[in-house]
PDB file of C-alpha atoms in Angstrom:
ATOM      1  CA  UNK A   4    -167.016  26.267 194.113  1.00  0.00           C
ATOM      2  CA  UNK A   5    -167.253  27.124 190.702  1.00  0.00           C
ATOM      3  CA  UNK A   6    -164.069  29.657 189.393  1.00  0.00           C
ATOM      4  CA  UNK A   7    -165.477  30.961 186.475  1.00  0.00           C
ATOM      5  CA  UNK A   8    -168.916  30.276 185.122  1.00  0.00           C
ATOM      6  CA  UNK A   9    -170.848  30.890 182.202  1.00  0.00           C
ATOM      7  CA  UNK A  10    -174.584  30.948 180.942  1.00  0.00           C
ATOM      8  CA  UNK A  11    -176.037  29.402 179.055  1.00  0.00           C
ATOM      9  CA  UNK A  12    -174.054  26.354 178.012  1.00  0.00           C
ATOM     10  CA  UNK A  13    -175.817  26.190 174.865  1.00  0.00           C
ATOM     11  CA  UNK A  14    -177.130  29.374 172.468  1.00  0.00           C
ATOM     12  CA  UNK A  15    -179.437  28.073 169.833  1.00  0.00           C
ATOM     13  CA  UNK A  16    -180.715  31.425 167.814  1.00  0.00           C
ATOM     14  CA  UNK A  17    -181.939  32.759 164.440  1.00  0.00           C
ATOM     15  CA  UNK A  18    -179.892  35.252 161.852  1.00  0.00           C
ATOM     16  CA  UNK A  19    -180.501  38.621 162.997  1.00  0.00           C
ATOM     17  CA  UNK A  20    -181.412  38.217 166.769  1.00  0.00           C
ATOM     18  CA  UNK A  21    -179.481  39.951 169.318  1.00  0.00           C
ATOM     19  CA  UNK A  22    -178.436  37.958 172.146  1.00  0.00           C
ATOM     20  CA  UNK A  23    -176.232  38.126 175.505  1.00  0.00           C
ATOM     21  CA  UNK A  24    -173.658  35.628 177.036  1.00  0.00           C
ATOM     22  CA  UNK A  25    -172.900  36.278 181.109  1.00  0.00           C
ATOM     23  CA  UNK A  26    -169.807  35.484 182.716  1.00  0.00           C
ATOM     24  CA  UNK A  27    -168.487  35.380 186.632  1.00  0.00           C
ATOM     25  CA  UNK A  28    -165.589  34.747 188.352  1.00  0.00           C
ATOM     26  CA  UNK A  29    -165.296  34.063 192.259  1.00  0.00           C
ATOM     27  CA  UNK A  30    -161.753  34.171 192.171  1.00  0.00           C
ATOM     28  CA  UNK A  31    -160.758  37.870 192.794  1.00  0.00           C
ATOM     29  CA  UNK A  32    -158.959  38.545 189.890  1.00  0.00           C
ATOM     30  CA  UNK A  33    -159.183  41.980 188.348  1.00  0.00           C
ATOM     31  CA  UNK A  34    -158.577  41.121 184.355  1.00  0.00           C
ATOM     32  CA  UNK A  35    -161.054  39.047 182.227  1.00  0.00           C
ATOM     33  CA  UNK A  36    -161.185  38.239 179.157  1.00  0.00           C
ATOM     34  CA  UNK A  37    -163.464  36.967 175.914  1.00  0.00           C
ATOM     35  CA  UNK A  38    -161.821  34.651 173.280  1.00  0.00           C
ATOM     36  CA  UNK A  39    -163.903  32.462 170.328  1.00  0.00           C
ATOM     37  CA  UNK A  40    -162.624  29.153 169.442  1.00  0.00           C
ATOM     38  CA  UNK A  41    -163.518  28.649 166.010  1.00  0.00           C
ATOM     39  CA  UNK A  42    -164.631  25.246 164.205  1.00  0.00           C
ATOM     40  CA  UNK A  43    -161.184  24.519 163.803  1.00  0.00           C
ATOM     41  CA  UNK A  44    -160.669  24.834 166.938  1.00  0.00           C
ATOM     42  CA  UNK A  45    -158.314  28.112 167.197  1.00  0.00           C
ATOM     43  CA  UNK A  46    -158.946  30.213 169.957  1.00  0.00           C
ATOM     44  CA  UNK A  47    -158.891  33.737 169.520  1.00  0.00           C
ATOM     45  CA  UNK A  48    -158.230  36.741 172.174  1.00  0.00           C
ATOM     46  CA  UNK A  49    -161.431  39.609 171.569  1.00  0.00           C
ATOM     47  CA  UNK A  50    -161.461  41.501 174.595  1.00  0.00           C
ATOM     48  CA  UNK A  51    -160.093  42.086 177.519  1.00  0.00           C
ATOM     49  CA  UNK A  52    -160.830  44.020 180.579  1.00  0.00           C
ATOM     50  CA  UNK A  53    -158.873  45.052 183.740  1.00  0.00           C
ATOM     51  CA  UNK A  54    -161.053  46.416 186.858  1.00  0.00           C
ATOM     52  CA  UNK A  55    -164.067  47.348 184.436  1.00  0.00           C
ATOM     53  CA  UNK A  56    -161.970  49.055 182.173  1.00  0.00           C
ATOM     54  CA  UNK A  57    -161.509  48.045 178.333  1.00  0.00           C
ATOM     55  CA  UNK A  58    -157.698  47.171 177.798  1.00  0.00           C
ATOM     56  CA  UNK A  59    -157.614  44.797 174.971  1.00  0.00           C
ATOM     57  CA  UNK A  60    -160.140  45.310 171.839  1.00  0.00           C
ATOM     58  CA  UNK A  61    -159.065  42.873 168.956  1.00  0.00           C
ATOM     59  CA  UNK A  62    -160.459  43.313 165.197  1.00  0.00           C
ATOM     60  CA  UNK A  63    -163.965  42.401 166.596  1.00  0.00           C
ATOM     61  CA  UNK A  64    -167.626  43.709 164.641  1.00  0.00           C
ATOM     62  CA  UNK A  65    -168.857  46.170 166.423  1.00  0.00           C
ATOM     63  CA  UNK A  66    -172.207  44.349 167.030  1.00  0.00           C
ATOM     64  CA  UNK A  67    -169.826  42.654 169.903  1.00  0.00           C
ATOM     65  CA  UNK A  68    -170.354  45.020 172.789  1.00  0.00           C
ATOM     66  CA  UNK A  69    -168.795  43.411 176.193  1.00  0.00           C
ATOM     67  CA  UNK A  70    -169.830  45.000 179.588  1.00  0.00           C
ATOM     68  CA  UNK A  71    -168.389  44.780 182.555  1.00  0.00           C
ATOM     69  CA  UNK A  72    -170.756  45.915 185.675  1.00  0.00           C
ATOM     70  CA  UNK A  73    -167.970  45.131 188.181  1.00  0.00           C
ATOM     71  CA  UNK A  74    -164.604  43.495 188.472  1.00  0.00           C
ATOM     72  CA  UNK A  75    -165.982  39.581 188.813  1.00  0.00           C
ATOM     73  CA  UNK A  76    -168.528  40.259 185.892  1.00  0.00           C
ATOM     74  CA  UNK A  77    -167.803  40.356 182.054  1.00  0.00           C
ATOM     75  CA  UNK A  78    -170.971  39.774 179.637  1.00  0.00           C
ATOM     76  CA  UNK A  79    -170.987  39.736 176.370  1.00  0.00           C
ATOM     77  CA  UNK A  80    -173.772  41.222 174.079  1.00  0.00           C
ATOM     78  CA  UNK A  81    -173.937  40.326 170.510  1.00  0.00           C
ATOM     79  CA  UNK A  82    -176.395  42.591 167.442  1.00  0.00           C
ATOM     80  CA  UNK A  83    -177.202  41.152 164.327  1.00  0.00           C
ATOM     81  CA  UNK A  84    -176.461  37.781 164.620  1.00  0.00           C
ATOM     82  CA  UNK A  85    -174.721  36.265 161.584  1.00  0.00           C
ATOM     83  CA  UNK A  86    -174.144  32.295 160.654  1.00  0.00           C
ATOM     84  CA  UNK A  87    -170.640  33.258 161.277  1.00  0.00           C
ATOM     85  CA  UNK A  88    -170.894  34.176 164.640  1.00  0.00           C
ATOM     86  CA  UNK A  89    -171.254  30.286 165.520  1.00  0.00           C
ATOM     87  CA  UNK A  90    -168.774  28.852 167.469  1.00  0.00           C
ATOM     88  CA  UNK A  91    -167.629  28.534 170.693  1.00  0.00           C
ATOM     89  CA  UNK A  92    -167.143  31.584 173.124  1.00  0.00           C
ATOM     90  CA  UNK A  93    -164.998  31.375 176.253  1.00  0.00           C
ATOM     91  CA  UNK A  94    -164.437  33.803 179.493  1.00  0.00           C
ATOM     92  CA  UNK A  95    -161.557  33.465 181.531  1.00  0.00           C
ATOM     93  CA  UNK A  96    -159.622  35.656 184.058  1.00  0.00           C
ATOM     94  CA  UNK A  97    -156.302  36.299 185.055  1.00  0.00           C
ATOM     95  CA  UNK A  98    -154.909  38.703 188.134  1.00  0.00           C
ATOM     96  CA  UNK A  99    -154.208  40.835 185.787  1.00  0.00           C
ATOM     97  CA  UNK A 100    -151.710  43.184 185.120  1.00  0.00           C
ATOM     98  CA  UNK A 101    -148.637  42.543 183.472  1.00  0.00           C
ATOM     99  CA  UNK A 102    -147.719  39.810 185.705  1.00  0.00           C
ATOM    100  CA  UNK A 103    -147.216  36.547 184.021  1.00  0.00           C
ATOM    101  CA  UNK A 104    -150.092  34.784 185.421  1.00  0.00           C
ATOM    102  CA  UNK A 105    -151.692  32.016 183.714  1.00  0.00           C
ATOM    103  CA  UNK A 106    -155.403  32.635 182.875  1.00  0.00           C
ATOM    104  CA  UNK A 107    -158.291  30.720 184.182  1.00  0.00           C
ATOM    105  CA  UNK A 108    -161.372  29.393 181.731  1.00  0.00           C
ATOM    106  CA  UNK A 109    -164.964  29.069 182.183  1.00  0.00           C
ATOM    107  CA  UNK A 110    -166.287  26.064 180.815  1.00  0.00           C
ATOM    108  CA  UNK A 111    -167.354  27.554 176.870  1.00  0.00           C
ATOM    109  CA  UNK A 112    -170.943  28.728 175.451  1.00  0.00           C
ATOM    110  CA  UNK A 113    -171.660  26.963 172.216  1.00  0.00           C
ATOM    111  CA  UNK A 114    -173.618  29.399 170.188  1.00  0.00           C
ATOM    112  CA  UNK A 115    -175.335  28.331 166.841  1.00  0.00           C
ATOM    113  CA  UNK A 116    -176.710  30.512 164.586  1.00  0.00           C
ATOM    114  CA  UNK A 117    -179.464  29.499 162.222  1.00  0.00           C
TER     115      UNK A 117
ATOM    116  CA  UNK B 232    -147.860  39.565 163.772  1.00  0.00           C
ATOM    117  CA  UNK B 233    -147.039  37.066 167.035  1.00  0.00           C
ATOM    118  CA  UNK B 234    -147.432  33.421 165.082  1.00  0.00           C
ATOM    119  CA  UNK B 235    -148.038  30.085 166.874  1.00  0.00           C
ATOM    120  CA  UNK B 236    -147.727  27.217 165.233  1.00  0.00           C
ATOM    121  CA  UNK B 237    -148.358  23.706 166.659  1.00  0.00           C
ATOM    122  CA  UNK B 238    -147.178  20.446 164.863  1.00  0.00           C
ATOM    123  CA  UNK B 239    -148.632  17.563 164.138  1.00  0.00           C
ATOM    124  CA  UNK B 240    -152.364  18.620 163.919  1.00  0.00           C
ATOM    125  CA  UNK B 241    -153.281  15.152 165.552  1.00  0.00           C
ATOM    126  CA  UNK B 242    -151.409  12.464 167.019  1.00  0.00           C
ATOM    127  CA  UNK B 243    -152.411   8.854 167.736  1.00  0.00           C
ATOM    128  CA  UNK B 244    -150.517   6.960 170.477  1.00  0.00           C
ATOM    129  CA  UNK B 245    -150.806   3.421 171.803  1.00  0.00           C
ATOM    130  CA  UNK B 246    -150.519   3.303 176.145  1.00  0.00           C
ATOM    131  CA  UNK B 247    -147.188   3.279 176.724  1.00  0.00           C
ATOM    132  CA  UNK B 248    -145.352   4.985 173.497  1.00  0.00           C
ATOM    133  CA  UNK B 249    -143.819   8.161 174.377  1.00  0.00           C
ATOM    134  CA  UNK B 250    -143.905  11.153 171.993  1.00  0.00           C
ATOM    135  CA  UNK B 251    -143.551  14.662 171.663  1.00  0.00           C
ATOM    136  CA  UNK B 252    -145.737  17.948 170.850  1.00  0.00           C
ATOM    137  CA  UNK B 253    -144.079  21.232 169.156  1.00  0.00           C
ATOM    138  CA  UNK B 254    -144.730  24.467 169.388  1.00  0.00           C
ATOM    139  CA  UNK B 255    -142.990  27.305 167.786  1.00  0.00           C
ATOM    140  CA  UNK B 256    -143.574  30.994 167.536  1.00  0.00           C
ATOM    141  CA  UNK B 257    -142.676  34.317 166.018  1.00  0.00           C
ATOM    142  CA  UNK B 258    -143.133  36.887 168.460  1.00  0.00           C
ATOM    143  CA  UNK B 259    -141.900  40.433 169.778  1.00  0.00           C
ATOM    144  CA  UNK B 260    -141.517  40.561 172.918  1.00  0.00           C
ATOM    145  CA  UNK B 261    -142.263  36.669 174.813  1.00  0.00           C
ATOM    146  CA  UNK B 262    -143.152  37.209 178.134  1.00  0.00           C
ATOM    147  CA  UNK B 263    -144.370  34.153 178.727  1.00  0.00           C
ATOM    148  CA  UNK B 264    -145.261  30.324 177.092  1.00  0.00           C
ATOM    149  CA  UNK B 265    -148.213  28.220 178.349  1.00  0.00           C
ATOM    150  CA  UNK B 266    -149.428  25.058 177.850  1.00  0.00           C
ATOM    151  CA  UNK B 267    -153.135  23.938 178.164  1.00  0.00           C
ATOM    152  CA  UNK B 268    -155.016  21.285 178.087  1.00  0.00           C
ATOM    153  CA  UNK B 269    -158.131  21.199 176.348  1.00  0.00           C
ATOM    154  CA  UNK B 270    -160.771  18.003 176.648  1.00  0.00           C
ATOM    155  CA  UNK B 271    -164.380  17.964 174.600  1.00  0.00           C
ATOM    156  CA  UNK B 272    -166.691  20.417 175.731  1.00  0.00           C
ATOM    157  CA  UNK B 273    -164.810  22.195 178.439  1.00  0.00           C
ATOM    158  CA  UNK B 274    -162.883  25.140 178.921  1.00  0.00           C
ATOM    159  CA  UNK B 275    -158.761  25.179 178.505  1.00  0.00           C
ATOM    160  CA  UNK B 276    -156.998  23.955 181.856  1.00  0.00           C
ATOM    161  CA  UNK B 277    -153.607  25.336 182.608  1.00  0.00           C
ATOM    162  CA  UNK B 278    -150.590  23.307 182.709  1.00  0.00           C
ATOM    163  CA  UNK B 279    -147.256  25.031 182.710  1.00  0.00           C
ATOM    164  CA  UNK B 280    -145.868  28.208 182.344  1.00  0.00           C
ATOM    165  CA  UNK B 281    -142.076  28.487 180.807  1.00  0.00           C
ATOM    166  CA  UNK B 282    -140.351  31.794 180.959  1.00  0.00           C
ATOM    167  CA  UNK B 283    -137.202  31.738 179.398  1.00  0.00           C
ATOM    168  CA  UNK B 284    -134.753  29.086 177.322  1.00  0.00           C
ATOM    169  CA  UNK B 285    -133.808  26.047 179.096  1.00  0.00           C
ATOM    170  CA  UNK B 286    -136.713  26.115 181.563  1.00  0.00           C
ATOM    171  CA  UNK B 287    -138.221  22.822 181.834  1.00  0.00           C
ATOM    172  CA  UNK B 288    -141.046  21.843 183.946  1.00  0.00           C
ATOM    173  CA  UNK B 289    -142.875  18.472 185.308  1.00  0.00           C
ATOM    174  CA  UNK B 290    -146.295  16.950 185.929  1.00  0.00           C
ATOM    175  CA  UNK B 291    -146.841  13.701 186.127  1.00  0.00           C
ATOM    176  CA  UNK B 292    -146.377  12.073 182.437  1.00  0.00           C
ATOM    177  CA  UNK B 293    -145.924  15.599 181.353  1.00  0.00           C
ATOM    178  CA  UNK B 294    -142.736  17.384 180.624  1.00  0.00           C
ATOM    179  CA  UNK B 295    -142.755  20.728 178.840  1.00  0.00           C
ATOM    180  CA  UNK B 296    -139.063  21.893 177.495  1.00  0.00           C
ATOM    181  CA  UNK B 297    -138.446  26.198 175.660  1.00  0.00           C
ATOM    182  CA  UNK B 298    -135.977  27.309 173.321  1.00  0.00           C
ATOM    183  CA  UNK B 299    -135.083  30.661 171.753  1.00  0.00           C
ATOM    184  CA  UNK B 300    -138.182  29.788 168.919  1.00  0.00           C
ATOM    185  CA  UNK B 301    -140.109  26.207 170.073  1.00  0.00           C
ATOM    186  CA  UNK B 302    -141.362  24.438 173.107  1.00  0.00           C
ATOM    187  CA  UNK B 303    -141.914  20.967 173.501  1.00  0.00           C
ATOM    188  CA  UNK B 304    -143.933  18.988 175.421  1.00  0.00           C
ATOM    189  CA  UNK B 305    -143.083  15.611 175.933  1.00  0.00           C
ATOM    190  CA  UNK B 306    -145.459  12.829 177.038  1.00  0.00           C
ATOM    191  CA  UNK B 307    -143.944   9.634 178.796  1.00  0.00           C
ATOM    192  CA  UNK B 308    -145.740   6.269 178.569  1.00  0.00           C
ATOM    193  CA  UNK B 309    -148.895   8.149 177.813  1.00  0.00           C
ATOM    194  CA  UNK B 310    -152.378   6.696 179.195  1.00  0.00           C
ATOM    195  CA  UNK B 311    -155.736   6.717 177.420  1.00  0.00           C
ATOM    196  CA  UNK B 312    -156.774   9.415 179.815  1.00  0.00           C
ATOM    197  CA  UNK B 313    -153.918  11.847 179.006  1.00  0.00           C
ATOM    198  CA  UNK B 314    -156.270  11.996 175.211  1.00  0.00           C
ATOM    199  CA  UNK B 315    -157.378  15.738 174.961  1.00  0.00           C
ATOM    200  CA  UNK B 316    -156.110  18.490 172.728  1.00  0.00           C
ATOM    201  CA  UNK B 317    -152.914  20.083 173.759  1.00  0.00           C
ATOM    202  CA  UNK B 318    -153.002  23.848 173.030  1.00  0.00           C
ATOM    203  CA  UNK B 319    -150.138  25.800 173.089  1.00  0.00           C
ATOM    204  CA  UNK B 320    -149.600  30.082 174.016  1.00  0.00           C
ATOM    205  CA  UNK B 321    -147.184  32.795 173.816  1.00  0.00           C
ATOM    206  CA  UNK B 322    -147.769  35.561 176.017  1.00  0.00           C
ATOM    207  CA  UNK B 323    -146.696  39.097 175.263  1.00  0.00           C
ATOM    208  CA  UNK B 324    -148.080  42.928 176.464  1.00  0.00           C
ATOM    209  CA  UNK B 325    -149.484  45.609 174.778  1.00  0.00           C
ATOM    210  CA  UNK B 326    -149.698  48.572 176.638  1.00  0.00           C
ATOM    211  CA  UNK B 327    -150.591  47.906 179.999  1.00  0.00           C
ATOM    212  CA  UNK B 328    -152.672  44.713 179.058  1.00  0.00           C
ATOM    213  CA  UNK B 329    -151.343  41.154 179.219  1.00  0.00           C
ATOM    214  CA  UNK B 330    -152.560  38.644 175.942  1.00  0.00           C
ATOM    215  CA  UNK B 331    -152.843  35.378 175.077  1.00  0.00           C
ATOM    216  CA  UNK B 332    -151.883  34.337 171.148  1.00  0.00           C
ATOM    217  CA  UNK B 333    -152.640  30.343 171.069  1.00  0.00           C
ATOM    218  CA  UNK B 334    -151.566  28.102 168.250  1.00  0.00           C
ATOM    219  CA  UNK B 335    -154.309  25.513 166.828  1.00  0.00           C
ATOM    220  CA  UNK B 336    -153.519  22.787 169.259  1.00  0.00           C
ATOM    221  CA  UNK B 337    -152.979  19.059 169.124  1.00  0.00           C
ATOM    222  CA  UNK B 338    -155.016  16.347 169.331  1.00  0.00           C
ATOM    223  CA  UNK B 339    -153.958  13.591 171.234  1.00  0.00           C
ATOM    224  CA  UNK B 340    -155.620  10.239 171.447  1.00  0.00           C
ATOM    225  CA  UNK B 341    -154.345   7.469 173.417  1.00  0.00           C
ATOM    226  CA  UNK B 342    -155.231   4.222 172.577  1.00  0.00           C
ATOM    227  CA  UNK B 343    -155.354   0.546 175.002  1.00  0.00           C
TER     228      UNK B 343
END
């Protein structure tokens, strides 16, 4: 039932771990995308990827390495975790293109960093 | 640099007492404006899409308006459960790709 989902909910983790955040959509779409909403609560486009392929790549550390193993799957692996890599990290999908289709969000991992 | 810009930052309304949310924006190129919603701990839900000046669009309590530089979206005789934060988009293309630059949202809270 669920459009797009996201594990875990919660990311609890020390400075310097490495850790991964999966995403799916059931909805068919071909583009999806990572943002970060930030304490302040901005949200903020990092990636973006249409039928596996890497379209949008904002100013984003390197130690953020997405992955998309098919279409309906777009995880997100982070190196090296830093204190200011907390906040809130959210997948969402679109049907891609440039059509002007509104995007679809998954419900948000929190991830703290200790 | 695309700039959205949301105004006020939070915004406290008894039931009943109508108001309005801005939103302007800088950008090259608009392809698109969207408003979300946004309630604790969840994801962004989609509300309306706007595509060029004078569109307007309905739902419910809900009425979003676009110019040439702002949108509004104007609440009617708001209830306690139309409280969430109110995040607004611009939509533009680079390349081939399709992206989303959101302002910082307003918070809503509607009171008995």
């Amino acid at each position: 039932d669920t459009a797009v989902s996201q594990t875990p909910k919660y990311l609890v983790t020390q400075m310097g771990n490495d850790k991964s955040i999966k995403c799916e959509q059931n909805l068919g779409h071909d583009t999806m995308y990572w943002y970060k909403q930030d304490s302040k609560k901005f949200l903020k486009i990092m990636f973006s990827y249409n039928n596996k392929e890497l379209i949008i790549n904002e100013t984003v550390p390197n130690r953020f390495s997405p992955k998309s193993p098919d279409k309906a799957h777009l995880n997100l692996h982070i190196n090296s975790l830093e204190l200011g890599d907390s906040a809130v990290y959210f997948c969402a999908s679109s049907p891609g293109g440039l059509s002007y289709n509104e995007q679809f969000f998954g419900p948000g991992t929190r991830l703290t960093v200790l | 640099e695309d700039q959205v810009t949301q105004s006020p930052e939070a915004l406290r309304l008894q039931e009943g007492e109508s108001s309005s949310l801005n939103c302007s924006y800088t950008v090259s190129g608009l392809r698109g404006l969207f408003w979300y919603r946004q309630d604790p701990g969840k994801g962004p839900e989609f509300l309306f899409t706007l595509y060029s000046a004078g569109e307007e669009k309905e739902k419910e309590r809900l009425k979003a308006t676009l110019t040439k530089k702002e949108s509004f979206l104007h609440i009617t005789a708001p209830k306690p459960e139309d409280s969430a934060t109110y995040l607004c988009a611009v939509q533009t293309h680079t390349g081939t790709a399709s992206k989303l630059t959101f302002g910082t949202g307003t918070r809503l809270q509607v009171t008995l």
